[in-house]
Amino acid sequence: MREEITPPREALAVLQKIEEAGGRAYLVGGCVRDALRGAAPKDWDLCSSLPARRIMELFGEKALPTGLKHGTVTVRAGAQSFEVTTFRIDGEYRDGRHPASVTFTPSLTEDLKRRDFTLNAMAWHPREGLTDPFGGENDLKAGLIRCVGEPEQRFREDGLRILRGLRFASQLGFALEEKTGRALLEERALLDRVSRERVRDELTKALCGEHIRPLLLEYREVFAQVIPEIRPMFDFDQHSPWHIYDVWTHTAAVVEAVPPEDPALRLAALLHDMGKPASFRLDESGRGHFPGHDRLGAEQAEGVLQGLRYDRGTTEAVTTLIRWHDTHPAPEEANLRRFLHRLGRERFFQLLTLMAADDRAKNEKSARGAAVYEKMRRMAEGILERGDCLSLGQLAVSGEDLIDLGIAPGPALGEVLGRLLDAVLADPALNRREILLKMAAKTPSD
Ligand code: ATP
Ligand code: MG
């Protein structure tokens, strides 16, 4: 654990300017937590005793009123920006969503008390050092997520904190302190009152933590509170020699095995087998099959993601990955070119990652076979480097060339172009003008 915190010069300059104007100011929250554990803070937030309008005056054109109602001003200093928020006590949370009112206070401790977890409720000052009234530093050392105050009450004030608790556990690899963990499960229905956008943002962060797997298992009811459609996967026996795990246990392993920096891939992993329970069939030998679970899963996932207000790009990526996750392409160049044509580079590479993680979380034989996806990635990279034709635009003939040959514009033309592209995807050596013109002149039945 670090004792020294070294904030950027600019943050200290903002702090000093507030003090010179007669206020008090501290670094607070996530940056103190991250700096103490030796990680680089994403942003450096400050809290101060001065009212927001004083901060606005003090910093003039460098100040932006980003949340005046809650006492927040964003101050530009050099190339960086810092949020400065007046010490405050959050009023009653009537709807479990937002404080109905906030009251400003001269007390730093009161400001720290409104914060969610002890490790997020510490402040730091260059001369005073750490202010830590709730034992955040000890919890940080012990690896514990613990509510400030009574967990039930804090969750009732704002149900989102339930998901935030899992988010920090997932990011940091921490355990939930016993009372906090119990309350988080018991009070999970409070999440119903939180806006879908806030749920979406914390859920995404939770899923993208390095330590999500055990949480998906132990706190699965919390995840099912925000995505009830995952519940049929719980304990679902696959009756298949390919699977050592039930569907949900398998899912948790796949989520953690795909890279944390790609939210679409983590979401695809979470939902990739959601079509399985509804498409389950047992054959005479007692073996389970899931015909069409990929298509069904893609449809179901679309509904889930729209409900959580995910953007179209994410929804498209996730549903495409789910739709194709069970195709197991053969590692042949022609085949890989067809995939690159259909999905594009980025999506196809994500798909290879998902399929490898999926196979590694089945049985041992399947896991051994997963090396094939690495081979396919190298082959696909080779195809892209060589610049093989992968789209109509890269064909050595154009639509106009074909019209000159006497092919009527419209569906017939599209059909011929499609046929030429198929041929070139199978054999790139055919992508030469004279060859393609000859091929186009022949009718398909020739
Ligand atoms: P990150 O590095 O992911 O931004 P963070 O701790 O800064 O993590 P934020 O969501 O940016 O998280 O919130 C900043 C601080 O505000 C938190 O550290 C915490 O002290 C407080 N906070 C944020 N949301 C809540 C909440 N819903 N209830 C209570 N305190 C909160
Ligand atoms: Mg933050």
Tab-separated table of C-alpha atoms and ligand atoms in Angstrom:
chain	number	residue	atom	x	y	z
A	1	MET	CA	0.000	0.000	0.000
A	2	ARG	CA	1.287	3.463	-0.908
A	3	GLU	CA	1.344	6.245	1.656
A	4	GLU	CA	2.427	8.953	-0.746
A	5	ILE	CA	0.031	10.155	-3.366
A	6	THR	CA	1.375	12.147	-6.292
A	7	PRO	CA	-1.451	13.957	-8.065
A	8	PRO	CA	-0.779	15.897	-11.253
A	9	ARG	CA	0.666	19.375	-10.686
A	10	GLU	CA	-2.461	20.906	-12.205
A	11	ALA	CA	-4.726	19.260	-9.608
A	12	LEU	CA	-2.579	20.640	-6.801
A	13	ALA	CA	-2.700	24.080	-8.393
A	14	VAL	CA	-6.525	23.988	-8.407
A	15	LEU	CA	-6.493	22.891	-4.760
A	16	GLN	CA	-4.092	25.671	-3.803
A	17	LYS	CA	-6.111	28.345	-5.567
A	18	ILE	CA	-9.232	27.313	-3.626
A	19	GLU	CA	-7.272	27.557	-0.374
A	20	GLU	CA	-5.889	30.958	-1.252
A	21	ALA	CA	-9.486	32.106	-1.718
A	22	GLY	CA	-10.209	30.995	1.846
A	23	GLY	CA	-11.713	27.565	1.105
A	24	ARG	CA	-10.677	24.026	1.955
A	25	ALA	CA	-10.099	21.422	-0.740
A	26	TYR	CA	-9.175	17.733	-0.942
A	27	LEU	CA	-8.677	15.038	-3.510
A	28	VAL	CA	-11.446	12.523	-2.978
A	29	GLY	CA	-13.076	9.255	-3.993
A	30	GLY	CA	-11.863	6.982	-6.784
A	31	CYS	CA	-8.512	8.733	-7.269
A	32	VAL	CA	-7.516	8.321	-3.619
A	33	ARG	CA	-8.539	4.660	-3.720
A	34	ASP	CA	-6.617	3.982	-6.914
A	35	ALA	CA	-3.508	5.956	-5.951
A	36	LEU	CA	-3.295	4.143	-2.584
A	37	ARG	CA	-3.346	0.770	-4.254
A	38	GLY	CA	-0.685	1.857	-6.714
A	39	ALA	CA	-2.945	2.085	-9.764
A	40	ALA	CA	-3.229	5.075	-12.082
A	41	PRO	CA	-6.453	7.026	-11.333
A	42	LYS	CA	-8.699	7.697	-14.335
A	43	ASP	CA	-9.510	11.155	-13.109
A	44	TRP	CA	-8.688	13.271	-10.054
A	45	ASP	CA	-11.813	14.635	-8.368
A	46	LEU	CA	-11.775	17.325	-5.733
A	47	CYS	CA	-14.207	18.282	-3.020
A	48	SER	CA	-14.223	21.685	-1.448
A	49	SER	CA	-15.940	23.836	1.154
A	50	LEU	CA	-16.688	26.655	-1.298
A	51	PRO	CA	-20.091	26.938	-2.997
A	52	ALA	CA	-20.129	26.144	-6.697
A	53	ARG	CA	-20.761	29.759	-7.689
A	54	ARG	CA	-17.603	30.805	-5.807
A	55	ILE	CA	-15.637	28.186	-7.752
A	56	MET	CA	-17.172	29.565	-10.965
A	57	GLU	CA	-16.044	33.094	-10.078
A	58	LEU	CA	-12.635	31.963	-8.942
A	59	PHE	CA	-11.765	30.078	-12.121
A	60	GLY	CA	-13.614	32.350	-14.549
A	61	GLU	CA	-13.498	31.079	-18.112
A	62	LYS	CA	-11.666	27.937	-16.976
A	63	ALA	CA	-14.800	26.833	-15.102
A	64	LEU	CA	-17.745	24.943	-16.600
A	65	PRO	CA	-21.044	24.535	-14.705
A	66	THR	CA	-21.363	20.757	-15.267
A	67	GLY	CA	-23.621	19.995	-12.293
A	68	LEU	CA	-24.408	23.151	-10.364
A	69	LYS	CA	-27.480	21.623	-8.698
A	70	HIS	CA	-25.229	19.035	-7.062
A	71	GLY	CA	-22.457	21.527	-6.435
A	72	THR	CA	-20.198	20.355	-9.259
A	73	VAL	CA	-18.030	22.570	-11.444
A	74	THR	CA	-15.475	21.286	-13.945
A	75	VAL	CA	-12.244	23.281	-13.894
A	76	ARG	CA	-9.778	23.235	-16.746
A	77	ALA	CA	-6.119	23.450	-15.790
A	78	GLY	CA	-3.492	22.987	-18.465
A	79	ALA	CA	-4.552	20.102	-20.686
A	80	GLN	CA	-6.593	18.485	-17.897
A	81	SER	CA	-10.002	18.937	-16.301
A	82	PHE	CA	-10.973	18.382	-12.697
A	83	GLU	CA	-14.399	18.081	-11.137
A	84	VAL	CA	-14.717	20.197	-8.035
A	85	THR	CA	-17.775	19.426	-5.890
A	86	THR	CA	-18.899	21.304	-2.807
A	87	PHE	CA	-19.010	19.226	0.409
A	88	ARG	CA	-22.573	17.959	0.541
A	89	ILE	CA	-25.061	15.740	2.297
A	90	ASP	CA	-27.475	13.941	0.023
A	91	GLY	CA	-31.095	14.444	0.981
A	92	GLU	CA	-33.749	11.802	1.034
A	93	TYR	CA	-33.810	9.448	-1.966
A	94	ARG	CA	-37.570	9.350	-2.486
A	95	ASP	CA	-37.537	7.104	-5.499
A	96	GLY	CA	-34.310	5.194	-4.924
A	97	ARG	CA	-32.897	7.032	-7.909
A	98	HIS	CA	-31.746	10.547	-7.144
A	99	PRO	CA	-31.480	12.511	-3.964
A	100	ALA	CA	-34.589	14.705	-3.873
A	101	SER	CA	-32.339	17.462	-2.621
A	102	VAL	CA	-28.770	18.028	-1.603
A	103	THR	CA	-27.592	20.188	1.256
A	104	PHE	CA	-24.166	21.732	1.329
A	105	THR	CA	-22.091	21.373	4.467
A	106	PRO	CA	-18.849	22.746	5.861
A	107	SER	CA	-17.861	19.266	7.058
A	108	LEU	CA	-15.564	17.015	5.028
A	109	THR	CA	-16.604	14.025	7.145
A	110	GLU	CA	-20.264	14.602	6.294
A	111	ASP	CA	-19.328	14.620	2.619
A	112	LEU	CA	-17.413	11.359	2.976
A	113	LYS	CA	-20.338	9.798	4.840
A	114	ARG	CA	-22.691	10.125	1.829
A	115	ARG	CA	-20.339	8.045	-0.314
A	116	ASP	CA	-21.075	4.421	-1.103
A	117	PHE	CA	-18.167	2.222	0.046
A	118	THR	CA	-15.411	2.788	2.583
A	119	LEU	CA	-12.709	2.548	-0.064
A	120	ASN	CA	-14.450	5.355	-1.990
A	121	ALA	CA	-14.882	7.510	1.124
A	122	MET	CA	-11.349	8.757	1.677
A	123	ALA	CA	-9.923	12.214	1.058
A	124	TRP	CA	-6.314	13.310	0.710
A	125	HIS	CA	-4.531	16.623	1.172
A	126	PRO	CA	-0.875	17.410	0.417
A	127	ARG	CA	-0.163	18.605	3.982
A	128	GLU	CA	-2.853	16.832	6.019
A	129	GLY	CA	-2.433	13.444	4.348
A	130	LEU	CA	-5.311	10.962	4.435
A	131	THR	CA	-8.756	11.583	5.958
A	132	ASP	CA	-10.309	8.174	6.382
A	133	PRO	CA	-13.126	8.153	8.959
A	134	PHE	CA	-14.627	4.787	7.897
A	135	GLY	CA	-11.571	2.565	7.663
A	136	GLY	CA	-11.278	2.609	3.887
A	137	GLU	CA	-7.540	2.064	3.907
A	138	ASN	CA	-7.869	-1.077	6.028
A	139	ASP	CA	-10.595	-2.420	3.763
A	140	LEU	CA	-8.416	-1.676	0.777
A	141	LYS	CA	-5.586	-3.668	2.373
A	142	ALA	CA	-7.930	-6.510	3.273
A	143	GLY	CA	-9.573	-6.513	-0.138
A	144	LEU	CA	-13.085	-5.786	1.104
A	145	ILE	CA	-16.015	-3.862	-0.331
A	146	ARG	CA	-17.930	-2.497	2.665
A	147	CYS	CA	-20.771	0.008	2.720
A	148	VAL	CA	-20.346	3.250	4.607
A	149	GLY	CA	-22.992	2.830	7.326
A	150	GLU	CA	-25.860	0.327	7.253
A	151	PRO	CA	-25.906	-1.554	3.931
A	152	GLU	CA	-29.710	-1.984	3.718
A	153	GLN	CA	-30.283	1.681	4.321
A	154	ARG	CA	-27.608	2.749	1.843
A	155	PHE	CA	-29.043	0.446	-0.831
A	156	ARG	CA	-32.546	1.764	-0.142
A	157	GLU	CA	-31.296	5.295	-0.704
A	158	ASP	CA	-29.873	4.300	-4.074
A	159	GLY	CA	-30.367	0.819	-5.492
A	160	LEU	CA	-27.602	1.328	-8.026
A	161	ARG	CA	-25.093	0.870	-5.203
A	162	ILE	CA	-25.937	-2.860	-5.284
A	163	LEU	CA	-24.513	-3.121	-8.763
A	164	ARG	CA	-21.669	-0.734	-7.930
A	165	GLY	CA	-20.619	-3.062	-5.126
A	166	LEU	CA	-20.295	-5.921	-7.606
A	167	ARG	CA	-18.580	-3.589	-10.079
A	168	PHE	CA	-15.799	-2.687	-7.642
A	169	ALA	CA	-15.452	-6.330	-6.553
A	170	SER	CA	-15.102	-7.332	-10.203
A	171	GLN	CA	-12.597	-4.603	-11.059
A	172	LEU	CA	-10.469	-5.019	-7.946
A	173	GLY	CA	-10.828	-8.735	-7.251
A	174	PHE	CA	-12.173	-7.912	-3.780
A	175	ALA	CA	-14.660	-9.794	-1.622
A	176	LEU	CA	-17.893	-8.298	-0.354
A	177	GLU	CA	-17.829	-7.790	3.373
A	178	GLU	CA	-20.384	-10.143	4.905
A	179	LYS	CA	-23.179	-7.715	5.782
A	180	THR	CA	-22.712	-5.790	2.554
A	181	GLY	CA	-22.782	-9.007	0.508
A	182	ARG	CA	-25.898	-10.282	2.260
A	183	ALA	CA	-27.760	-6.972	1.913
A	184	LEU	CA	-26.807	-6.765	-1.716
A	185	LEU	CA	-28.582	-10.055	-2.405
A	186	GLU	CA	-31.546	-9.412	-0.134
A	187	GLU	CA	-32.230	-5.907	-1.397
A	188	ARG	CA	-31.669	-6.693	-5.097
A	189	ALA	CA	-35.270	-5.821	-6.066
A	190	LEU	CA	-34.365	-2.173	-5.385
A	191	LEU	CA	-32.555	-2.247	-8.735
A	192	ASP	CA	-35.971	-2.229	-10.441
A	193	ARG	CA	-36.359	1.418	-9.471
A	194	VAL	CA	-33.068	2.535	-10.996
A	195	SER	CA	-32.970	3.967	-14.523
A	196	ARG	CA	-31.905	1.473	-17.193
A	197	GLU	CA	-29.131	3.801	-18.341
A	198	ARG	CA	-27.484	3.868	-14.918
A	199	VAL	CA	-27.892	0.086	-14.643
A	200	ARG	CA	-26.373	-0.340	-18.094
A	201	ASP	CA	-23.278	1.693	-17.263
A	202	GLU	CA	-22.518	-0.114	-13.991
A	203	LEU	CA	-23.361	-3.525	-15.458
A	204	THR	CA	-20.912	-2.912	-18.301
A	205	LYS	CA	-18.178	-1.952	-15.852
A	206	ALA	CA	-18.927	-5.015	-13.718
A	207	LEU	CA	-18.774	-7.329	-16.737
A	208	CYS	CA	-15.503	-5.764	-17.848
A	209	GLY	CA	-13.750	-6.401	-14.534
A	210	GLU	CA	-10.932	-8.938	-14.451
A	211	HIS	CA	-12.586	-10.892	-11.634
A	212	ILE	CA	-16.167	-11.242	-12.802
A	213	ARG	CA	-16.445	-15.049	-12.929
A	214	PRO	CA	-17.033	-15.876	-9.245
A	215	LEU	CA	-19.436	-12.932	-8.915
A	216	LEU	CA	-21.579	-14.152	-11.803
A	217	LEU	CA	-21.950	-17.394	-9.877
A	218	GLU	CA	-22.322	-16.213	-6.293
A	219	TYR	CA	-24.453	-13.136	-7.038
A	220	ARG	CA	-26.290	-14.494	-10.040
A	221	GLU	CA	-29.637	-13.381	-8.611
A	222	VAL	CA	-28.471	-9.766	-8.699
A	223	PHE	CA	-27.553	-10.085	-12.367
A	224	ALA	CA	-30.907	-11.789	-13.019
A	225	GLN	CA	-32.621	-8.858	-11.352
A	226	VAL	CA	-31.412	-6.600	-14.147
A	227	ILE	CA	-31.536	-9.265	-16.910
A	228	PRO	CA	-34.259	-11.767	-15.928
A	229	GLU	CA	-33.764	-13.527	-19.278
A	230	ILE	CA	-30.525	-15.126	-18.018
A	231	ARG	CA	-32.307	-17.076	-15.285
A	232	PRO	CA	-33.252	-20.122	-17.443
A	233	MET	CA	-29.508	-20.732	-17.944
A	234	PHE	CA	-28.944	-21.264	-14.208
A	235	ASP	CA	-28.219	-24.949	-13.426
A	236	PHE	CA	-29.343	-25.934	-16.924
A	237	ASP	CA	-27.842	-29.401	-17.488
A	238	GLN	CA	-26.693	-29.732	-21.101
A	239	HIS	CA	-26.790	-33.547	-21.223
A	240	SER	CA	-23.811	-33.402	-23.528
A	241	PRO	CA	-20.420	-35.112	-23.446
A	242	TRP	CA	-18.976	-31.847	-24.776
A	243	HIS	CA	-19.916	-29.934	-21.670
A	244	ILE	CA	-18.517	-30.403	-18.202
A	245	TYR	CA	-20.538	-27.410	-16.963
A	246	ASP	CA	-24.173	-26.392	-16.839
A	247	VAL	CA	-25.026	-23.467	-19.125
A	248	TRP	CA	-24.544	-20.691	-16.550
A	249	THR	CA	-21.296	-22.038	-15.083
A	250	HIS	CA	-19.983	-22.341	-18.630
A	251	THR	CA	-21.158	-18.793	-19.387
A	252	ALA	CA	-19.327	-17.332	-16.381
A	253	ALA	CA	-16.093	-18.974	-17.541
A	254	VAL	CA	-16.489	-17.649	-21.091
A	255	VAL	CA	-17.166	-14.086	-19.901
A	256	GLU	CA	-13.968	-13.958	-17.878
A	257	ALA	CA	-11.953	-15.568	-20.667
A	258	VAL	CA	-12.622	-12.845	-23.264
A	259	PRO	CA	-10.593	-9.609	-23.015
A	260	PRO	CA	-11.939	-7.142	-20.428
A	261	GLU	CA	-11.357	-4.098	-22.605
A	262	ASP	CA	-14.027	-5.074	-25.131
A	263	PRO	CA	-17.542	-4.568	-23.670
A	264	ALA	CA	-19.326	-5.969	-26.742
A	265	LEU	CA	-17.331	-9.176	-26.485
A	266	ARG	CA	-18.050	-9.492	-22.749
A	267	LEU	CA	-21.784	-8.961	-23.388
A	268	ALA	CA	-21.734	-11.460	-26.235
A	269	ALA	CA	-20.078	-13.978	-23.925
A	270	LEU	CA	-22.708	-13.323	-21.249
A	271	LEU	CA	-25.614	-13.906	-23.620
A	272	HIS	CA	-24.131	-16.293	-26.209
A	273	ASP	CA	-25.969	-19.376	-24.940
A	274	MET	CA	-29.177	-17.716	-23.747
A	275	GLY	CA	-31.040	-19.447	-26.588
A	276	LYS	CA	-30.100	-22.871	-25.219
A	277	PRO	CA	-32.818	-23.548	-22.632
A	278	ALA	CA	-35.630	-22.833	-25.109
A	279	SER	CA	-34.083	-24.837	-27.956
A	280	PHE	CA	-33.112	-27.901	-25.908
A	281	ARG	CA	-33.940	-31.342	-27.359
A	282	LEU	CA	-33.027	-34.775	-25.993
A	283	ASP	CA	-32.306	-37.500	-28.557
A	284	GLU	CA	-33.079	-41.226	-28.022
A	285	SER	CA	-29.640	-41.824	-26.575
A	286	GLY	CA	-30.320	-39.193	-23.912
A	287	ARG	CA	-28.015	-36.624	-25.402
A	288	GLY	CA	-28.857	-32.938	-25.463
A	289	HIS	CA	-28.987	-30.796	-28.608
A	290	PHE	CA	-29.735	-27.107	-29.074
A	291	PRO	CA	-30.753	-26.644	-32.697
A	292	GLY	CA	-30.918	-22.979	-33.681
A	293	HIS	CA	-29.853	-21.682	-30.267
A	294	ASP	CA	-27.502	-19.247	-31.972
A	295	ARG	CA	-30.242	-17.569	-34.003
A	296	LEU	CA	-32.703	-17.614	-31.143
A	297	GLY	CA	-30.061	-16.312	-28.740
A	298	ALA	CA	-29.227	-13.431	-31.092
A	299	GLU	CA	-32.914	-12.445	-31.176
A	300	GLN	CA	-33.324	-12.693	-27.436
A	301	ALA	CA	-30.121	-10.732	-26.845
A	302	GLU	CA	-31.370	-7.932	-29.059
A	303	GLY	CA	-34.379	-7.517	-26.778
A	304	VAL	CA	-32.202	-7.545	-23.661
A	305	LEU	CA	-29.783	-4.948	-25.025
A	306	GLN	CA	-32.523	-2.649	-26.272
A	307	GLY	CA	-34.225	-2.871	-22.890
A	308	LEU	CA	-30.989	-1.747	-21.265
A	309	ARG	CA	-30.648	1.097	-23.786
A	310	TYR	CA	-27.387	-0.101	-25.277
A	311	ASP	CA	-26.449	1.830	-28.410
A	312	ARG	CA	-27.035	0.373	-31.856
A	313	GLY	CA	-23.369	-0.317	-32.533
A	314	THR	CA	-23.014	-2.444	-29.414
A	315	THR	CA	-26.301	-4.232	-30.083
A	316	GLU	CA	-25.298	-5.006	-33.653
A	317	ALA	CA	-21.885	-6.318	-32.573
A	318	VAL	CA	-23.259	-8.510	-29.786
A	319	THR	CA	-26.098	-10.020	-31.800
A	320	THR	CA	-23.806	-10.734	-34.771
A	321	LEU	CA	-21.300	-12.478	-32.517
A	322	ILE	CA	-24.037	-14.581	-30.924
A	323	ARG	CA	-25.549	-15.402	-34.301
A	324	TRP	CA	-22.213	-16.813	-35.560
A	325	HIS	CA	-20.680	-18.164	-32.363
A	326	ASP	CA	-21.530	-21.767	-33.097
A	327	THR	CA	-20.381	-21.984	-36.718
A	328	HIS	CA	-16.913	-23.488	-36.168
A	329	PRO	CA	-15.475	-22.430	-39.546
A	330	ALA	CA	-12.940	-24.752	-41.152
A	331	PRO	CA	-9.421	-23.279	-41.169
A	332	GLU	CA	-9.253	-22.902	-44.927
A	333	GLU	CA	-8.349	-19.673	-46.638
A	334	ALA	CA	-11.368	-19.577	-48.954
A	335	ASN	CA	-13.628	-20.039	-46.004
A	336	LEU	CA	-11.888	-17.350	-43.952
A	337	ARG	CA	-12.193	-14.928	-46.861
A	338	ARG	CA	-15.941	-15.583	-46.925
A	339	PHE	CA	-16.165	-14.763	-43.230
A	340	LEU	CA	-14.051	-11.631	-43.609
A	341	HIS	CA	-16.311	-10.554	-46.450
A	342	ARG	CA	-19.483	-11.144	-44.443
A	343	LEU	CA	-18.425	-9.842	-41.028
A	344	GLY	CA	-15.510	-7.490	-41.644
A	345	ARG	CA	-12.167	-7.667	-39.931
A	346	GLU	CA	-13.066	-6.402	-36.476
A	347	ARG	CA	-16.157	-8.541	-35.978
A	348	PHE	CA	-14.485	-11.663	-37.370
A	349	PHE	CA	-11.523	-11.289	-35.035
A	350	GLN	CA	-13.891	-10.795	-32.099
A	351	LEU	CA	-15.720	-13.925	-33.214
A	352	LEU	CA	-12.496	-15.952	-33.225
A	353	THR	CA	-11.805	-14.761	-29.677
A	354	LEU	CA	-15.305	-15.685	-28.543
A	355	MET	CA	-15.206	-19.120	-30.161
A	356	ALA	CA	-11.832	-19.888	-28.557
A	357	ALA	CA	-13.080	-18.863	-25.111
A	358	ASP	CA	-16.274	-20.851	-25.658
A	359	ASP	CA	-14.425	-24.034	-26.616
A	360	ARG	CA	-11.974	-23.664	-23.725
A	361	ALA	CA	-14.888	-23.709	-21.300
A	362	LYS	CA	-16.394	-26.988	-22.561
A	363	ASN	CA	-14.557	-30.277	-22.106
A	364	GLU	CA	-10.817	-31.026	-22.315
A	365	LYS	CA	-10.904	-32.241	-25.876
A	366	SER	CA	-12.710	-29.139	-26.982
A	367	ALA	CA	-10.245	-26.954	-25.054
A	368	ARG	CA	-7.290	-28.617	-26.799
A	369	GLY	CA	-8.904	-27.913	-30.163
A	370	ALA	CA	-9.217	-24.190	-29.382
A	371	ALA	CA	-5.686	-23.568	-30.702
A	372	VAL	CA	-7.202	-23.700	-34.188
A	373	TYR	CA	-8.619	-20.188	-33.679
A	374	GLU	CA	-5.135	-18.769	-33.206
A	375	LYS	CA	-4.148	-20.433	-36.445
A	376	MET	CA	-7.198	-18.945	-38.168
A	377	ARG	CA	-6.315	-15.498	-36.859
A	378	ARG	CA	-2.829	-15.749	-38.354
A	379	MET	CA	-4.266	-16.992	-41.649
A	380	ALA	CA	-6.788	-14.143	-41.698
A	381	GLU	CA	-4.030	-11.627	-40.986
A	382	GLY	CA	-2.101	-13.055	-43.926
A	383	ILE	CA	-5.151	-12.664	-46.168
A	384	LEU	CA	-5.572	-9.042	-45.118
A	385	GLU	CA	-1.880	-8.256	-45.553
A	386	ARG	CA	-1.849	-9.734	-49.029
A	387	GLY	CA	-4.849	-7.570	-49.867
A	388	ASP	CA	-6.963	-10.422	-51.275
A	389	CYS	CA	-10.255	-9.186	-52.675
A	390	LEU	CA	-12.917	-9.342	-49.946
A	391	SER	CA	-15.639	-7.059	-51.286
A	392	LEU	CA	-17.418	-6.022	-54.487
A	393	GLY	CA	-15.452	-2.786	-54.448
A	394	GLN	CA	-12.194	-4.719	-54.724
A	395	LEU	CA	-13.271	-6.789	-57.738
A	396	ALA	CA	-11.178	-6.151	-60.874
A	397	VAL	CA	-14.390	-5.381	-62.800
A	398	SER	CA	-17.143	-2.899	-62.006
A	399	GLY	CA	-20.885	-2.856	-62.602
A	400	GLU	CA	-20.323	-0.534	-65.573
A	401	ASP	CA	-17.989	-3.063	-67.175
A	402	LEU	CA	-20.747	-5.643	-66.982
A	403	ILE	CA	-23.364	-3.254	-68.361
A	404	ASP	CA	-21.000	-2.689	-71.307
A	405	LEU	CA	-21.096	-6.461	-71.799
A	406	GLY	CA	-24.853	-6.182	-72.202
A	407	ILE	CA	-25.961	-7.305	-68.747
A	408	ALA	CA	-29.081	-5.401	-67.701
A	409	PRO	CA	-28.704	-3.164	-64.645
A	410	GLY	CA	-30.794	-4.422	-61.714
A	411	PRO	CA	-31.087	-7.834	-60.063
A	412	ALA	CA	-29.371	-9.671	-62.945
A	413	LEU	CA	-26.311	-7.469	-62.588
A	414	GLY	CA	-26.226	-7.957	-58.845
A	415	GLU	CA	-26.427	-11.665	-59.312
A	416	VAL	CA	-23.490	-11.754	-61.747
A	417	LEU	CA	-21.360	-9.553	-59.487
A	418	GLY	CA	-22.180	-11.833	-56.558
A	419	ARG	CA	-21.151	-14.869	-58.559
A	420	LEU	CA	-17.840	-13.246	-59.531
A	421	LEU	CA	-17.147	-12.301	-55.932
A	422	ASP	CA	-17.876	-15.876	-54.771
A	423	ALA	CA	-15.392	-17.166	-57.327
A	424	VAL	CA	-12.730	-14.644	-56.288
A	425	LEU	CA	-13.234	-15.346	-52.580
A	426	ALA	CA	-12.611	-19.022	-53.378
A	427	ASP	CA	-9.592	-18.238	-55.573
A	428	PRO	CA	-8.039	-14.754	-55.494
A	429	ALA	CA	-6.004	-15.531	-58.640
A	430	LEU	CA	-9.251	-15.100	-60.598
A	431	ASN	CA	-9.429	-11.407	-59.694
A	432	ARG	CA	-8.185	-10.210	-63.080
A	433	ARG	CA	-10.185	-8.114	-65.448
A	434	GLU	CA	-9.915	-10.350	-68.513
A	435	ILE	CA	-10.766	-13.490	-66.536
A	436	LEU	CA	-13.755	-11.918	-64.819
A	437	LEU	CA	-15.119	-10.438	-68.054
A	438	LYS	CA	-14.957	-13.895	-69.603
A	439	MET	CA	-16.683	-15.439	-66.603
A	440	ALA	CA	-19.370	-12.749	-66.665
A	441	ALA	CA	-20.107	-13.346	-70.321
A	442	LYS	CA	-21.012	-16.964	-69.563
A	443	THR	CA	-24.416	-17.639	-68.063
A	444	PRO	CA	-24.368	-19.644	-64.813
A	445	SER	CA	-25.746	-22.726	-66.592
A	446	ASP	CA	-22.813	-22.842	-69.068
B	1	ATP	P1	-14.113	5.180	-11.556
B	1	ATP	O1	-12.638	5.141	-11.445
B	1	ATP	O2	-14.668	3.992	-12.240
B	1	ATP	O3	-14.674	6.477	-12.079
B	1	ATP	P2	-15.077	6.149	-9.055
B	1	ATP	O4	-14.922	5.648	-7.657
B	1	ATP	O5	-14.466	7.462	-9.406
B	1	ATP	O6	-14.591	5.033	-10.030
B	1	ATP	P3	-17.544	7.339	-9.846
B	1	ATP	O7	-18.805	6.679	-10.305
B	1	ATP	O8	-16.817	8.204	-10.791
B	1	ATP	O9	-16.617	6.175	-9.312
B	1	ATP	O10	-17.911	8.160	-8.527
B	1	ATP	C1	-16.981	9.020	-7.871
B	1	ATP	C2	-17.164	8.942	-6.358
B	1	ATP	O11	-18.473	9.419	-6.002
B	1	ATP	C3	-17.083	7.523	-5.810
B	1	ATP	O12	-15.754	7.165	-5.495
B	1	ATP	C4	-17.959	7.622	-4.575
B	1	ATP	O13	-17.249	8.213	-3.513
B	1	ATP	C5	-19.049	8.588	-4.992
B	1	ATP	N1	-20.241	7.953	-5.565
B	1	ATP	C6	-20.490	7.728	-6.871
B	1	ATP	N2	-21.678	7.172	-7.062
B	1	ATP	C7	-22.233	7.018	-5.857
B	1	ATP	C8	-23.471	6.510	-5.382
B	1	ATP	N3	-24.377	6.031	-6.225
B	1	ATP	N4	-23.698	6.537	-4.053
B	1	ATP	C9	-22.772	7.054	-3.206
B	1	ATP	N5	-21.593	7.522	-3.581
B	1	ATP	C10	-21.314	7.524	-4.878
B	2	MG	MG	-14.749	8.538	-11.331
